PDB file of C-alpha atoms in Angstrom:
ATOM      1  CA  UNK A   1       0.000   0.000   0.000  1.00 43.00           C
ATOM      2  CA  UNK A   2       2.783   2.383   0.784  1.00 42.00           C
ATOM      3  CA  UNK A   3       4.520   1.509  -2.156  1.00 42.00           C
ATOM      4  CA  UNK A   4       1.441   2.333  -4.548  1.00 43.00           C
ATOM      5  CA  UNK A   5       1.365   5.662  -2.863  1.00 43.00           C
ATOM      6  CA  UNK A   6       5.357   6.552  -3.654  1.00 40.00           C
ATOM      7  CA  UNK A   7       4.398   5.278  -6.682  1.00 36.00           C
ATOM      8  CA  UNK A   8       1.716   8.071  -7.198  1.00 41.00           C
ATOM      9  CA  UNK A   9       3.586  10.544  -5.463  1.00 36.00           C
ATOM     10  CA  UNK A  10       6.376  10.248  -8.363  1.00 37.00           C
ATOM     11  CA  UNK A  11       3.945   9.997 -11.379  1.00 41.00           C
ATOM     12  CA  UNK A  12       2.419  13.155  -9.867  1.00 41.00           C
ATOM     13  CA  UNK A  13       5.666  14.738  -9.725  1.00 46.00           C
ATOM     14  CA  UNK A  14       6.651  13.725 -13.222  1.00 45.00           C
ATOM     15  CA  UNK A  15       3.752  15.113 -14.415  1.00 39.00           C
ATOM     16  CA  UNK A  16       3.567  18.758 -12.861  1.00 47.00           C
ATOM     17  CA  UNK A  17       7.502  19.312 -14.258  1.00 46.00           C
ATOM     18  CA  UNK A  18       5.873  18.130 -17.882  1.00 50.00           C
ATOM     19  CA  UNK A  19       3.004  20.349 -17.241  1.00 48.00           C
ATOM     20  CA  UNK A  20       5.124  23.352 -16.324  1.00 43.00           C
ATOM     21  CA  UNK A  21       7.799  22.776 -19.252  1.00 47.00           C
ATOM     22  CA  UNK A  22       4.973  22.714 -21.703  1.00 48.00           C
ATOM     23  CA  UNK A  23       3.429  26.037 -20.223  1.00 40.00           C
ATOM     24  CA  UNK A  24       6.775  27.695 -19.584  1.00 44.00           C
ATOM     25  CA  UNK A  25       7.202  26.697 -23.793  1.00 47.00           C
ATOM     26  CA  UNK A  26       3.971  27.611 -24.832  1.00 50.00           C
ATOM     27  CA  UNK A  27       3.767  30.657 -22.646  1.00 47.00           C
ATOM     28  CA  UNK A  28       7.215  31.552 -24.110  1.00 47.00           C
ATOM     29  CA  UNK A  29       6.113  31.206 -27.677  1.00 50.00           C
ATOM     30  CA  UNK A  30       2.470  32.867 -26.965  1.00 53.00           C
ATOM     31  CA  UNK A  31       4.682  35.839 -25.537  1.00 52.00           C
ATOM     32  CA  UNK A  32       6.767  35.748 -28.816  1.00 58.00           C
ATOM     33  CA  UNK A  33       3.720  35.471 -31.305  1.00 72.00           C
ATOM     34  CA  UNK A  34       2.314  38.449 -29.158  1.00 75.00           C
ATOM     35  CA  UNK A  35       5.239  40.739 -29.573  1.00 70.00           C
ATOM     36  CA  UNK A  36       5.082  39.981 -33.241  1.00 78.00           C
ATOM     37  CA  UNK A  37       1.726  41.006 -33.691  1.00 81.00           C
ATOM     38  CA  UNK A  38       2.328  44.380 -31.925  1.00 78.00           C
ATOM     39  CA  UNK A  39       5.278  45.195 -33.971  1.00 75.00           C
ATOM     40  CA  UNK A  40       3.008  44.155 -36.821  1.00 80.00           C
ATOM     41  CA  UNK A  41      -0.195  46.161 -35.856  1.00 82.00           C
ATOM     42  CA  UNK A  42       2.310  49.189 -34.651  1.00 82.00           C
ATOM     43  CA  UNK A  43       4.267  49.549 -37.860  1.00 79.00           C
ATOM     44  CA  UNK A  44       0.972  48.592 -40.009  1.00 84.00           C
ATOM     45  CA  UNK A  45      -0.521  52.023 -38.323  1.00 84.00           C
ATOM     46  CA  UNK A  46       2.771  54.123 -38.475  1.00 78.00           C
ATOM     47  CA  UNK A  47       2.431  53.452 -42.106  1.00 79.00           C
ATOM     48  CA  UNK A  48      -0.892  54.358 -42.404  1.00 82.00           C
ATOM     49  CA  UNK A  49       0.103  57.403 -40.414  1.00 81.00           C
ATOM     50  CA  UNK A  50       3.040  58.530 -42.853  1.00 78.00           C
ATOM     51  CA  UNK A  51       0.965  58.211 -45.459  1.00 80.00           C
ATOM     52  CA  UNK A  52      -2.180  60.083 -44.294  1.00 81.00           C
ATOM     53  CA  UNK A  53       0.517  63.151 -43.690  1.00 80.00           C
ATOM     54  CA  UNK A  54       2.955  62.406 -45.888  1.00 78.00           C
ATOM     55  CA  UNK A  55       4.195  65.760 -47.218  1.00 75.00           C
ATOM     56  CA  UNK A  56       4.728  66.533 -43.088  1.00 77.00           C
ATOM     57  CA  UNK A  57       6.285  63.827 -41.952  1.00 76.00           C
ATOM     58  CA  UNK A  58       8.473  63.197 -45.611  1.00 73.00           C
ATOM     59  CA  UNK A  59      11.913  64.591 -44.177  1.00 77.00           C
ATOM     60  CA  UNK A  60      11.710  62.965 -40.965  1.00 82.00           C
ATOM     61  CA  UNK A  61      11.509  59.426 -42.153  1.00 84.00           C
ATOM     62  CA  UNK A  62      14.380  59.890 -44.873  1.00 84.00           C
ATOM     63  CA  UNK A  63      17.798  59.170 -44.522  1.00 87.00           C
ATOM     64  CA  UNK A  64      20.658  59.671 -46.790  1.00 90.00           C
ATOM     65  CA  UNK A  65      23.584  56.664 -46.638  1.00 90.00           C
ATOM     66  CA  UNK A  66      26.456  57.469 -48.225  1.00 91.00           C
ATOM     67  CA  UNK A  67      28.444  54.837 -50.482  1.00 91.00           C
ATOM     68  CA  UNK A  68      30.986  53.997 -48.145  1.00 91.00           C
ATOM     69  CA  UNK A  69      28.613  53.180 -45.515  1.00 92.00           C
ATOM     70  CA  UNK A  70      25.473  50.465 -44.790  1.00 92.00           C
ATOM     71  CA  UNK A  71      22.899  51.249 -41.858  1.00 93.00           C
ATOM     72  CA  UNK A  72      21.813  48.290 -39.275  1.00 92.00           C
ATOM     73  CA  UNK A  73      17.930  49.348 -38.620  1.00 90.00           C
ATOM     74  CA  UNK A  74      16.488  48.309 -34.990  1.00 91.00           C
ATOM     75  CA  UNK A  75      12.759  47.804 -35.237  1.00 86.00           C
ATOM     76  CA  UNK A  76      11.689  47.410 -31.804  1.00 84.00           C
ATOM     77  CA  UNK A  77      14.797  46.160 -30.594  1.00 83.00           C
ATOM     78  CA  UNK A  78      14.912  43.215 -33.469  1.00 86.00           C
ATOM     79  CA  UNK A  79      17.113  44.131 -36.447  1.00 87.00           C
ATOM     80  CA  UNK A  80      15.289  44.177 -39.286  1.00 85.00           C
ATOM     81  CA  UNK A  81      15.535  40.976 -41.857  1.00 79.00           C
ATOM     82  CA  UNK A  82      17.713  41.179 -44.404  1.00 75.00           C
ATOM     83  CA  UNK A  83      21.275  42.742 -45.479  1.00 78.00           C
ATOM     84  CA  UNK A  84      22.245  46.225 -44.355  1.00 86.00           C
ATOM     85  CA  UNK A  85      21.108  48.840 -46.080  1.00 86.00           C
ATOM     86  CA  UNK A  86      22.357  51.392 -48.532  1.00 83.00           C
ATOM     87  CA  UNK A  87      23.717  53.482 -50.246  1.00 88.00           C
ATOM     88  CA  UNK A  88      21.375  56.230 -50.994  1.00 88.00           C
ATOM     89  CA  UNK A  89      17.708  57.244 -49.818  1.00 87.00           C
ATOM     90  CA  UNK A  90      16.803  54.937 -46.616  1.00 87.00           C
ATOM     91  CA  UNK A  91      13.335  55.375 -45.970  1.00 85.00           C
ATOM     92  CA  UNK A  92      12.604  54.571 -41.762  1.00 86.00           C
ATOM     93  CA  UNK A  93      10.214  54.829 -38.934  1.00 85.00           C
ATOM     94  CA  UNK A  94      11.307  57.386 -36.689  1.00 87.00           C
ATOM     95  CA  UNK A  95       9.812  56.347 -33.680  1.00 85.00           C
ATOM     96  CA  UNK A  96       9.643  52.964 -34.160  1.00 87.00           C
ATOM     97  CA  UNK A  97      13.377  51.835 -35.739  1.00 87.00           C
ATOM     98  CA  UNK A  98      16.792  52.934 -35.086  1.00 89.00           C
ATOM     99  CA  UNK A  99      19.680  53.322 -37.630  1.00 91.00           C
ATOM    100  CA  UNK A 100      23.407  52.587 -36.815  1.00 91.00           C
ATOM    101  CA  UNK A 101      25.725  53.409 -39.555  1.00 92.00           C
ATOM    102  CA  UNK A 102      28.519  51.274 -40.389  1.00 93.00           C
ATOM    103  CA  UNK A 103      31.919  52.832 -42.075  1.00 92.00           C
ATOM    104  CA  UNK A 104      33.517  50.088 -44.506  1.00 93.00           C
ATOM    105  CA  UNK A 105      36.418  51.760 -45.520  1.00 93.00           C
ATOM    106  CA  UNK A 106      39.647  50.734 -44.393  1.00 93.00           C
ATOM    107  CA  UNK A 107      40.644  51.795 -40.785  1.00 91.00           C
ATOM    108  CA  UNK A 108      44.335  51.576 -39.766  1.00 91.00           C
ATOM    109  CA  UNK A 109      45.661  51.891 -36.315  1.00 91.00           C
ATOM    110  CA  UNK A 110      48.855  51.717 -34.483  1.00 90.00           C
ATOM    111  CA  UNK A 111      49.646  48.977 -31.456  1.00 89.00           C
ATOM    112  CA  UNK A 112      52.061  51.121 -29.088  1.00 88.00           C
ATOM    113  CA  UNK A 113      55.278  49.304 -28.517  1.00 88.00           C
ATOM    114  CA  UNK A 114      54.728  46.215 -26.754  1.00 86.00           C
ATOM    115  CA  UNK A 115      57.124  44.300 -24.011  1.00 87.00           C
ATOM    116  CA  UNK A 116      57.859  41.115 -25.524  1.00 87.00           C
ATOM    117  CA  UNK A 117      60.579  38.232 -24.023  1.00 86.00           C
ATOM    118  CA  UNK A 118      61.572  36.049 -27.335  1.00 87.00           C
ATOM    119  CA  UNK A 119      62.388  32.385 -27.233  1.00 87.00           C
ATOM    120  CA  UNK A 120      65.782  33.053 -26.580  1.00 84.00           C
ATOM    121  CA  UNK A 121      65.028  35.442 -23.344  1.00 83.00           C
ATOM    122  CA  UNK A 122      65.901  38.580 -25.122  1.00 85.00           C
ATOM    123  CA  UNK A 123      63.544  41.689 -23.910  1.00 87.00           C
ATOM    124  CA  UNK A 124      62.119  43.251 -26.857  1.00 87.00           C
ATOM    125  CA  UNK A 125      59.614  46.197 -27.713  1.00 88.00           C
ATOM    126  CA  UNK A 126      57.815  46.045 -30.512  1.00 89.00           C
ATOM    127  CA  UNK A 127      55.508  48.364 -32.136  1.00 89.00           C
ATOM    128  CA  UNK A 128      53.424  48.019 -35.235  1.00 91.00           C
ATOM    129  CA  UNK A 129      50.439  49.007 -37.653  1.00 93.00           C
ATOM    130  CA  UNK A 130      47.194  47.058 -38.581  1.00 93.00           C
ATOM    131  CA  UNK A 131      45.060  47.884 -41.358  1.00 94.00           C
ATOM    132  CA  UNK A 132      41.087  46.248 -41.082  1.00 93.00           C
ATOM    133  CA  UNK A 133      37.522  46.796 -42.663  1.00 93.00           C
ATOM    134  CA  UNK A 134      33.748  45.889 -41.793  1.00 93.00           C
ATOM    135  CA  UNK A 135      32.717  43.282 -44.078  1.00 92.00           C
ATOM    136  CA  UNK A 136      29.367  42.087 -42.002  1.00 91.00           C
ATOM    137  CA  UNK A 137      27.958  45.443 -40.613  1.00 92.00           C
ATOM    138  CA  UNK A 138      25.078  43.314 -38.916  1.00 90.00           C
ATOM    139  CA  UNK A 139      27.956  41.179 -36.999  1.00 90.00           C
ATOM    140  CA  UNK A 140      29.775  44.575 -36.126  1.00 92.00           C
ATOM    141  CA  UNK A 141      27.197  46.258 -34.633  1.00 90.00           C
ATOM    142  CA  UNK A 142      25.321  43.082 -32.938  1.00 89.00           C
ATOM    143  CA  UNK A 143      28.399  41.203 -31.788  1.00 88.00           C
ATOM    144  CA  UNK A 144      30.824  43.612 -30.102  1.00 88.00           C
ATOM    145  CA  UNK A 145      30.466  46.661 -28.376  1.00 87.00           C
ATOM    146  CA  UNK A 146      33.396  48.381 -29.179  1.00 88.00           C
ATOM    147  CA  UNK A 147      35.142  47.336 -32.423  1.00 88.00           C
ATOM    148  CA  UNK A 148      37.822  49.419 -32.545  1.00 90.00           C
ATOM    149  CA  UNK A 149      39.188  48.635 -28.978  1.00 91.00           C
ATOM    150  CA  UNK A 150      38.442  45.132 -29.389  1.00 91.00           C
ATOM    151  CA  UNK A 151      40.416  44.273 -32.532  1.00 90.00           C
ATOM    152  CA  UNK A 152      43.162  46.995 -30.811  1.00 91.00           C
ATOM    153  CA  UNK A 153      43.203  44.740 -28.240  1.00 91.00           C
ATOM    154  CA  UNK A 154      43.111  41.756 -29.883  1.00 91.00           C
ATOM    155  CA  UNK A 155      46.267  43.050 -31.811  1.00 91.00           C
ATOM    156  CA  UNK A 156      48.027  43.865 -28.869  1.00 91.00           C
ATOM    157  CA  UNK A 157      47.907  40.753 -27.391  1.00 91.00           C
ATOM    158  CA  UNK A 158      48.423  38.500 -30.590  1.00 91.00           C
ATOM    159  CA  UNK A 159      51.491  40.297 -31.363  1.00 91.00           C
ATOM    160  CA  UNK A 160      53.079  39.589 -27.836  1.00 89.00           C
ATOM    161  CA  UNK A 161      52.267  36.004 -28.260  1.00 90.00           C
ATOM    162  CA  UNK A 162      53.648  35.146 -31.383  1.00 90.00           C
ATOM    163  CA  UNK A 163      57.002  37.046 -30.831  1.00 89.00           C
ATOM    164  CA  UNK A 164      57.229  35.455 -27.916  1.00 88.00           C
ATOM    165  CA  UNK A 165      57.330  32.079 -29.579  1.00 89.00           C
ATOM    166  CA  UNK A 166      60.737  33.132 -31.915  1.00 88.00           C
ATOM    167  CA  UNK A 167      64.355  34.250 -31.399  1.00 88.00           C
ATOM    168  CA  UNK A 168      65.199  36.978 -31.890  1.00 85.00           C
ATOM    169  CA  UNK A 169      67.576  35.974 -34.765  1.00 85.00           C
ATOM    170  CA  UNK A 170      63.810  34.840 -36.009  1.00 87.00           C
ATOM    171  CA  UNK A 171      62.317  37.904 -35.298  1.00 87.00           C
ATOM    172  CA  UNK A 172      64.771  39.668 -37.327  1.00 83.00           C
ATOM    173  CA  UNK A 173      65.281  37.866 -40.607  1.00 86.00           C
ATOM    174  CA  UNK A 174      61.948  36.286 -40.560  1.00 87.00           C
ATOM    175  CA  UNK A 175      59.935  39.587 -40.602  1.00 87.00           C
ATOM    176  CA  UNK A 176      57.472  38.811 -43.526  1.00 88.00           C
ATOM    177  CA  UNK A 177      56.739  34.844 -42.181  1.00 89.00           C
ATOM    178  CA  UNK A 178      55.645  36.898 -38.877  1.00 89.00           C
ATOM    179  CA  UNK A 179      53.442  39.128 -39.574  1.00 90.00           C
ATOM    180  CA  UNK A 180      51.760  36.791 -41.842  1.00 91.00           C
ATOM    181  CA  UNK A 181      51.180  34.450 -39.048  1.00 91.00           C
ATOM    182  CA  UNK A 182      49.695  37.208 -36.942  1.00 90.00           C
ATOM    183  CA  UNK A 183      47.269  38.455 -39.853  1.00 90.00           C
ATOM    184  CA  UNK A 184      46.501  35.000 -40.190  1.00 90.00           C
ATOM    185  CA  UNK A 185      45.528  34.841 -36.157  1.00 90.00           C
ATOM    186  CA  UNK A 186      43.436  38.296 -36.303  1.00 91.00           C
ATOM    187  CA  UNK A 187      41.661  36.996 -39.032  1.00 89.00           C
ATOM    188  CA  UNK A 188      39.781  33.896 -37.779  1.00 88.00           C
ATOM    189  CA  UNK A 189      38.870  35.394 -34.499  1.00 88.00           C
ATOM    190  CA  UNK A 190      38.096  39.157 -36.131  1.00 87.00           C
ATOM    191  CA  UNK A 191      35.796  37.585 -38.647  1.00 87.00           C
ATOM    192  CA  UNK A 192      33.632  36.169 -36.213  1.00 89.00           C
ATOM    193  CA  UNK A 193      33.040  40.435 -35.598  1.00 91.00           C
ATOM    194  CA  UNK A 194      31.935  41.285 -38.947  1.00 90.00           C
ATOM    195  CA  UNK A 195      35.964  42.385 -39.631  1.00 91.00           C
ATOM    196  CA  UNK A 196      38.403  41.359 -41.562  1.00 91.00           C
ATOM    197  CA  UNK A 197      42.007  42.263 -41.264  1.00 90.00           C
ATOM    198  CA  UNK A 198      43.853  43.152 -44.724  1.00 89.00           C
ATOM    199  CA  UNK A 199      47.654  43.853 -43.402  1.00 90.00           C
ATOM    200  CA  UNK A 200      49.808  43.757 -40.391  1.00 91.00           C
ATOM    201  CA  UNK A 201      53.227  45.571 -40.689  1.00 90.00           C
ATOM    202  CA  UNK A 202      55.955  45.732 -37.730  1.00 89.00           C
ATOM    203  CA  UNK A 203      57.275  49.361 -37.159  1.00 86.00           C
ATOM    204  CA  UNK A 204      59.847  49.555 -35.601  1.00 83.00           C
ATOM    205  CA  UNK A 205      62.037  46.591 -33.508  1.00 84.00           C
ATOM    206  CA  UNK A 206      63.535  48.246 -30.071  1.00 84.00           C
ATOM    207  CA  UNK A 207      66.240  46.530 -28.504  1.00 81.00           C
ATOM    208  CA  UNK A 208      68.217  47.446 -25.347  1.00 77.00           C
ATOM    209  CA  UNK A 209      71.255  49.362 -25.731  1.00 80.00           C
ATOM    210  CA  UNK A 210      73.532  46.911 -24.428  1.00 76.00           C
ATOM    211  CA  UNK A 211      72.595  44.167 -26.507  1.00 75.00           C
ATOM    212  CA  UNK A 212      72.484  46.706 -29.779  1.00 72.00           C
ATOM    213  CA  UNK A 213      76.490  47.041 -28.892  1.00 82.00           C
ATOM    214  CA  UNK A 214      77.279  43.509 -28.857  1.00 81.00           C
ATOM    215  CA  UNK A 215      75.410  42.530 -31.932  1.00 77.00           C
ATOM    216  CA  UNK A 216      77.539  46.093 -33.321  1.00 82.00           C
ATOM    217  CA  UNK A 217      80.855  44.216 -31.847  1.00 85.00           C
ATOM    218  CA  UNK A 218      79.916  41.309 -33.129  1.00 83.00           C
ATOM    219  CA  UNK A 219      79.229  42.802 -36.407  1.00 83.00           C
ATOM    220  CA  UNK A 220      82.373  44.742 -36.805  1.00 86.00           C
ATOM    221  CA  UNK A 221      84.330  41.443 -35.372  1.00 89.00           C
ATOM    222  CA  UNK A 222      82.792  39.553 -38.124  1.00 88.00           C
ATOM    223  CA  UNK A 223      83.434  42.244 -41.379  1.00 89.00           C
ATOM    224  CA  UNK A 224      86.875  42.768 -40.013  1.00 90.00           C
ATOM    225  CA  UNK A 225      87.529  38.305 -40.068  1.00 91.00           C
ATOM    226  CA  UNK A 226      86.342  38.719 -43.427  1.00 90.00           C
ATOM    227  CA  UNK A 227      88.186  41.165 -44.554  1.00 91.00           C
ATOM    228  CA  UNK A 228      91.211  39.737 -43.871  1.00 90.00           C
ATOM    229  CA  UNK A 229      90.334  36.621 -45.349  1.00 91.00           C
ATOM    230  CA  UNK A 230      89.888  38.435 -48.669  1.00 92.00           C
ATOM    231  CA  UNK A 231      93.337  40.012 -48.687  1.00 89.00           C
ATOM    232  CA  UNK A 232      95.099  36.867 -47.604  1.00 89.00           C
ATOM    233  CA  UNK A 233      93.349  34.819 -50.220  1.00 90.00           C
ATOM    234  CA  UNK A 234      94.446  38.149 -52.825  1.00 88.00           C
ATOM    235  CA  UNK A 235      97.751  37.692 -51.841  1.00 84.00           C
ATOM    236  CA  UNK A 236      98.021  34.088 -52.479  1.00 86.00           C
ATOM    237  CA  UNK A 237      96.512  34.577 -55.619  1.00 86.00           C
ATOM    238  CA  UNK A 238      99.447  37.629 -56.591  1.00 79.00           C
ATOM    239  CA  UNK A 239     102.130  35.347 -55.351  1.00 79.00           C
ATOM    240  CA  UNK A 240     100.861  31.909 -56.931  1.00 82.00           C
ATOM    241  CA  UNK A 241     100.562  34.312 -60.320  1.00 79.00           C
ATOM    242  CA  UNK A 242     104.448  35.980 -59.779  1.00 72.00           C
ATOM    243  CA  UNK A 243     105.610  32.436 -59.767  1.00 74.00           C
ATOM    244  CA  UNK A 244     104.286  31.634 -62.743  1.00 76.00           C
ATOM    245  CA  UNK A 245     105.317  34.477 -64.902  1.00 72.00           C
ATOM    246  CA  UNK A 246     108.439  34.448 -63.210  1.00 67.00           C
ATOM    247  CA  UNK A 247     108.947  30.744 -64.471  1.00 71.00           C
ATOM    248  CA  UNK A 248     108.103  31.628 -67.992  1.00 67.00           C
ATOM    249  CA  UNK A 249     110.755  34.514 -68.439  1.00 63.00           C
ATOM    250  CA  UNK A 250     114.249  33.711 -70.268  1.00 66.00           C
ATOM    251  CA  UNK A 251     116.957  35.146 -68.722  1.00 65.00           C
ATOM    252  CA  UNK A 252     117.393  38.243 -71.105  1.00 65.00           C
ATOM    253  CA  UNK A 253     113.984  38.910 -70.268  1.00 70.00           C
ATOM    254  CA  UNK A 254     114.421  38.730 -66.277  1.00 66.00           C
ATOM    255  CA  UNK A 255     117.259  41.137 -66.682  1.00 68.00           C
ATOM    256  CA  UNK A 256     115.078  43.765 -68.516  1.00 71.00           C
ATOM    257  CA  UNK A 257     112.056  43.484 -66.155  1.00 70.00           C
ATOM    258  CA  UNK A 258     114.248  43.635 -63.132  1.00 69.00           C
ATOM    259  CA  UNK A 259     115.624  46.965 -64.601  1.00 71.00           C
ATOM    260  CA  UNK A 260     111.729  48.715 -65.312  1.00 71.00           C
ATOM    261  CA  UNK A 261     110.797  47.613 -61.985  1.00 71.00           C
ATOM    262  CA  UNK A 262     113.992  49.986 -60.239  1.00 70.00           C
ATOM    263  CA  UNK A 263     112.606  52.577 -62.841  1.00 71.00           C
ATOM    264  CA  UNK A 264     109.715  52.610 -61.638  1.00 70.00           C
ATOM    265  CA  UNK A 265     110.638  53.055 -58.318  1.00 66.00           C
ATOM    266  CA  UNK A 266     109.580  57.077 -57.440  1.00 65.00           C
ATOM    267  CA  UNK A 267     112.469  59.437 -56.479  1.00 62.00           C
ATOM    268  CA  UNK A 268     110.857  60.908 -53.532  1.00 59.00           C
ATOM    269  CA  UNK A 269     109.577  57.951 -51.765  1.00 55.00           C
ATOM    270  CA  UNK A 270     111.213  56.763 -48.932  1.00 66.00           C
ATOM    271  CA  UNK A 271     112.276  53.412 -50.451  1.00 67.00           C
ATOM    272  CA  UNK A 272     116.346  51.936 -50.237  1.00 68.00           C
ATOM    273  CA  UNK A 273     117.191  50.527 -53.177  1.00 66.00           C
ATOM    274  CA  UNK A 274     119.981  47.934 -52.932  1.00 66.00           C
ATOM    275  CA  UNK A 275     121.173  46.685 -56.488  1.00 67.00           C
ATOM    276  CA  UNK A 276     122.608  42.886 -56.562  1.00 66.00           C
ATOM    277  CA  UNK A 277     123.766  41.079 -59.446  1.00 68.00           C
ATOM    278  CA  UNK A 278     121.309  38.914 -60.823  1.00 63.00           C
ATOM    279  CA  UNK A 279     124.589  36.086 -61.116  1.00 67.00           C
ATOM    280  CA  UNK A 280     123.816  35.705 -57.311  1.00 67.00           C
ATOM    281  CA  UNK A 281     120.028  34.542 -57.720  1.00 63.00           C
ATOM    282  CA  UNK A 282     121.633  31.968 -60.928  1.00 65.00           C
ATOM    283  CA  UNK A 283     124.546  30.171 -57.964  1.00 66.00           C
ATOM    284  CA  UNK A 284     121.006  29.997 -55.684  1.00 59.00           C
ATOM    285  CA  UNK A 285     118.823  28.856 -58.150  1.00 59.00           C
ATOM    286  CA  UNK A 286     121.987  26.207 -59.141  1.00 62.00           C
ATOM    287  CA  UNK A 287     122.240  24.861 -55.233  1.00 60.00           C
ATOM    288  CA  UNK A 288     118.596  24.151 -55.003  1.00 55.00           C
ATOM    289  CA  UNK A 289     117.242  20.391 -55.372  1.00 56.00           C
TER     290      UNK A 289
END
């Protein structure tokens, strides 16, 4: 007996949560259908109204959108179906709808240099440029409050993270890969906004003054190894060559080049000239192997 009456107690139960689900649905879409038929009857009569006085209420219910922008129109809260409108003559209930225009020309803004720490642990600050436009004006307007600070923001902090994820070697000869990367990042979150980013360019790449003289010393350290190399390699090259024309020359021939080369020697220079029979370089050329 008690167990028929749990029983009961828990069909009962079941059945007032059903009961109040359907009426919390129903009343939800009886509120909905109402709402619709007051925005219905309400803008059927503001019609009627506009009409009836027409050459009154003509300038307040016209709108001029300009070809760079589209306008978002609220009708009693709900944005009316459809794309944006514009350009040209937008035709409105004053009292009933409100317009939001939308700019969709190209805005461009600078990110203020940013601390970044690369890979490597190098401190960094970076600043740089990003150039967007309004593609969805609907999504724009409906889905963020403030675009501008948002995709600033958004900038901002997808710059620090994906310098912080190279070396700064990285950061300096892969520039383009970068920023590519980033625009990539801005543009599958941005778009969700109505936004889409065209360009990301770094500015300007700060690093601390200590560490901009040892990449100088290094520099210099590294032209100057260089440098050397190419005069020492020159100088092989001018000896290897000397030795070669000097083999090929008869001696007649050595005798008259050995006398242009003391003629050519200036008079004013600050050279000693010692003269030595070429006999003496014959006897050592004799005694070698």
């Amino acid at each position: 007996m008690g167990g028929s009456n749990k029983v009961g107690v828990l069909c009962a139960d079941e059945f007032d949560a059903e009961s109040a689900k359907n009426i919390a649905t129903d009343g939800g879409r009886r509120v909905g259908g109402v709402v619709e038929v007051v925005g219905a009857v309400l803008t059927l009569l503001s019609a009627a109204f506009i009409i009836l006085t027409f050459p009154l209420t003509a300038w307040m219910c016209a709108k001029v959108v300009q070809e760079y922008e589209r306008a978002v129109i609220f009708r009693l809260g709900r944005v009316v179906k459809g794309q944006a409108r514009g350009p040209g003559l937008l035709w409105f209930i004053p009292w009933l709808d409100v317009i939001q225009k939308v700019d969709l020309r190209t805005v461009s803004f600078s990110v203020r240099p940013q601390e970044v720490l690369t890979a490597d642990g190098v401190p960094l600050k970076v600043d740089a440029v990003v150039f967007y436009r309004v593609v969805d004006p609907s999504l724009w307007v409906m889905r963020v409050q403030n675009g501008y600070q948002a995709t600033l923001t958004l900038a901002q902090t997808t710059l620090r993270a994906t310098l912080g994820a190279h070396t700064l070697m990285d950061v300096l000869t892969q520039t383009p890969g970068i920023t590519k990367r980033i625009e990539e990042v801005l543009y599958g979150v941005s778009l969700l906004w109505g936004v889409r980013v065209e360009r990301v360019e770094l500015k300007d790449l700060m690093l601390p003054v200590s560490l901009q003289r040892c990449m100088a010393a290094e520099a210099e350290a590294a032209r100057t190894a260089r440098a050397k190399a190419i005069v020492a390699e020159g100088e092989a090259k001018a000896s290897r060559a000397l030795m070669e024309a000097a083999s090929g020359l008869s001696s007649v021939a050595f005798h008259l080049r050995y006398l242009q080369s003391l003629s050519s020697v200036q008079s004013g220079a600050s050279i000693v000239v010692f003269c030595l029979p070429t006999e003496l370089l014959d006897v050592f050329n004799s005694q070698q192997p």
